[in-house]
Amino acid sequence: MIIEPVVKGVVARSAHPFGCQQAIRNQINYVRTADPVTDGPKKVLVLGASSGFGLASRISLAFGGSMADTIGISFERGPSEKGVGTAGWYNNIFFREEAEKAGLIGKNFIGDAFSPQMRQQVIEYIKTEFGGQLDLVVYSLATGVRPNPETGELWRSSIKTMGEPVTGPTINIETDTMEQMTIGTATPEEVEDTEKVMGGEDWASWIDILSDAGVLATGCKTVAYSYVGPKATYPIYHQGTLGRAKAHLHATADQLNNKMSEMGGEAYVSVCKALVTKASVFIPAFSPYILALFKVMKDKGVHEGCIEQMQRLYAQRLYGKDKIVPVDDNRLIRVDDWELEEDIQQQVSELMVKITPENFTTMGDYQGYKTDFMQLNGFDLEGVDYQADISFETLTQLVA
Ligand code: NAI
Ligand code: NA
């Protein structure tokens, strides 16, 4: 079969396995020549390792100087009668292959990171095959649902405001159109449920159980990712349900830091730049901001993708040269510093008001936005033979 892109709204329904392989290789090539992570961790667990920031973290830590063995947990689907499977499925496979070529462990666990069984399997593996202890735990899950560990009932996150409803444009990648959409006001229950899904509770639970199992090394660090953004997007993000969940995540970092400091460890949240990922394309009214931001940052030569952000985070912040992790007044690591620079934000606001449904494909960086989205799914990459006839057997023979 010839694998073609299929997009429904903002969801990719197909992925190109060898495009994903190329994307992994491109990221590896980038970190190999970038400012390296020195004195970095050697044994790393990444929750949410198959795409976006989690995958970039894993690549940075394995190939960007630290040469870490990694365990990656993700929720992905392989080839079946339903289709070729998800991009993340292939990212896991090709990451592991590249890691093994470099003499590193790249162990993949595919399944629900929220489940007790996953915790047990991972701990068992760390003890029996991974050398017994971790130096770093990266928490990079992004999802809309989490089962209540007590009842199994699902909490669902909502992307809503906590004040007045907000109407703003959103992008439909399938039709290349910009559509108005209103984000309603969350009920108290929706606020709470979003916090359960995207807040820090599950992160803390993982750290607790890993710590109780004795698999956190002295000096072990942990990091989770957050977004804050400029004032213009506060009503939809920072002061909405997602922002509230992130506030919980930030508070969790402080609690975990107290706990982990007893064994010389540290816990942080890193605030990252707005980027196109499988998760972020869902955030309503956010895309015009990204279109303007990309355009301005590219014009200024300071644009970064996930891999550049993560390499900078690990090389210059978490394992930076002066050994003390630089943080802001709220003890947050800021790799969104370039995004939030005053002159960048000034130009972004000026551009954003000019972007309309008629002109967004040229006024903002829609080309870049769409290319990023396609590349997340293994399409539009240079050097890939998209006319290749790929058999189903070729795909089922690839193992996680
Ligand atoms: P993503 O969708 O690319 O990656 C999410 C990962 O979580 C995938 O590996 C997926 O398989 C895994 N996952 C989801 N549910 C799972 C489950 N039940 N069990 C196991 N694995 C599961 O998302 P992205 O954007 O990289 O997000 C990661 C973090 O970065 C999130 O906390 C997000 O808020 C944060 N962030 C994202 C920004 C953006 O612009 N994309 C900006 C700043 C922070
Ligand atoms: Na360093």
Coordinates of N, CA and C and ligand atoms in Angstrom, one line a residue, residues 48-54 73-76 111-114 140-143 198 225-227 237 246 272-275 277-280, ligand 1:
G48 N 5.0 9.6 28.7 CA 4.6 10.4 27.5 C 5.7 10.6 26.5
A49 N 6.4 9.5 26.2 CA 7.7 9.5 25.5 C 7.5 9.5 24.0
S50 N 6.3 9.3 23.5 CA 6.2 8.9 22.0 C 6.0 10.1 21.1
S51 N 5.7 11.3 21.7 CA 5.6 12.4 20.8 C 5.8 13.7 21.5
G52 N 5.8 14.8 20.8 CA 5.9 16.2 21.3 C 7.2 16.4 22.2
F53 N 6.9 17.0 23.4 CA 8.0 17.3 24.3 C 8.6 16.1 24.9
G54 N 7.8 15.1 25.2 CA 8.4 13.9 25.8 C 9.4 13.2 24.9
I73 N 7.2 5.5 28.4 CA 5.8 5.0 28.5 C 5.0 5.9 27.6
S74 N 4.1 5.2 26.8 CA 3.2 6.0 26.0 C 1.9 5.1 25.7
F75 N 0.9 5.8 25.2 CA -0.3 5.1 24.8 C -0.5 5.2 23.3
E76 N -0.2 4.2 22.6 CA -0.2 4.3 21.1 C -0.7 3.0 20.5
G111 N 1.0 1.4 26.9 CA -0.2 1.1 27.7 C -0.6 2.3 28.5
D112 N -1.5 2.2 29.5 CA -2.0 3.3 30.2 C -1.1 3.6 31.4
A113 N -0.5 4.8 31.3 CA 0.4 5.2 32.4 C -0.3 5.5 33.7
F114 N -1.6 5.6 33.7 CA -2.4 5.8 34.9 C -2.6 4.6 35.7
S140 N 5.5 14.0 31.0 CA 5.1 14.7 29.8 C 3.8 14.1 29.2
L141 N 2.9 13.6 30.0 CA 1.7 13.1 29.5 C 0.8 14.3 29.1
A142 N 0.0 14.1 28.0 CA -1.0 15.0 27.6 C -2.2 14.2 27.2
T143 N -3.3 14.3 27.9 CA -4.5 13.5 27.6 C -5.8 14.2 28.0
M198 N -5.0 16.9 34.1 CA -3.8 17.6 33.7 C -3.0 18.3 34.9
Y225 N 6.1 19.5 32.4 CA 6.0 20.7 31.5 C 4.8 21.5 31.6
S226 N 4.9 22.8 31.4 CA 3.8 23.7 31.5 C 3.8 24.7 30.5
Y227 N 2.7 25.5 30.4 CA 2.6 26.6 29.5 C 2.0 27.8 30.3
Y237 N -6.1 30.3 28.2 CA -5.2 29.3 28.8 C -4.9 29.5 30.3
K246 N -2.5 23.5 35.5 CA -1.1 23.8 35.5 C -0.7 24.4 36.8
C272 N 7.3 25.9 28.9 CA 7.8 25.8 27.5 C 7.1 26.7 26.6
K273 N 7.6 26.7 25.4 CA 7.1 27.6 24.3 C 5.8 27.0 23.7
A274 N 4.9 27.8 23.1 CA 3.8 27.3 22.4 C 4.2 26.6 21.1
L275 N 3.9 25.4 20.9 CA 4.3 24.6 19.7 C 3.2 23.8 19.2
T277 N 1.8 20.5 18.5 CA 1.9 19.0 18.9 C 0.5 18.4 18.7
K278 N 0.4 17.1 18.8 CA -0.8 16.4 18.7 C -1.8 17.0 19.7
A279 N -1.3 17.4 20.9 CA -2.2 17.9 21.9 C -2.6 19.4 21.7
S280 N -1.7 20.2 21.3 CA -1.9 21.7 21.3 C -2.9 22.1 20.2
Ligands
NAI1 P1 1.7 15.1 22.9 O1 0.3 14.8 22.6 O2 2.7 15.3 21.8 O3 2.4 13.9 23.8 C1 1.6 13.3 24.9 C2 2.2 12.0 25.3 O4 1.5 11.4 26.3 C3 2.3 10.9 24.2 O5 3.5 10.2 24.3 C4 1.1 10.0 24.5 O6 1.2 8.7 24.0 C5 1.2 10.0 26.0 N1 0.0 9.6 26.7 C6 -1.3 10.2 26.7 N2 -2.1 9.5 27.5 C7 -1.4 8.5 28.0 C8 -1.7 7.4 28.9 N3 -3.0 7.3 29.4 N4 -0.8 6.5 29.2 C9 0.5 6.6 28.6 N5 0.8 7.6 27.8 C10 -0.1 8.5 27.5 O7 1.7 16.3 23.9 P2 2.7 17.5 24.2 O8 2.2 18.8 23.6 O9 4.1 17.1 24.0 O10 2.5 17.7 25.8 C11 3.3 17.3 26.8 C12 3.3 18.3 28.0 O11 3.9 19.5 27.5 C13 1.9 18.6 28.5 O12 2.0 18.7 29.9 C14 1.7 19.9 27.9 O13 0.7 20.7 28.6 C15 3.1 20.5 27.9 N6 3.3 21.7 27.0 C16 2.9 21.7 25.7 C17 3.0 22.9 24.9 C18 2.6 22.9 23.5 O14 2.5 24.0 22.9 N7 2.4 21.8 22.9 C19 3.6 24.1 25.5 C20 4.1 24.0 26.9 C21 3.8 22.8 27.6

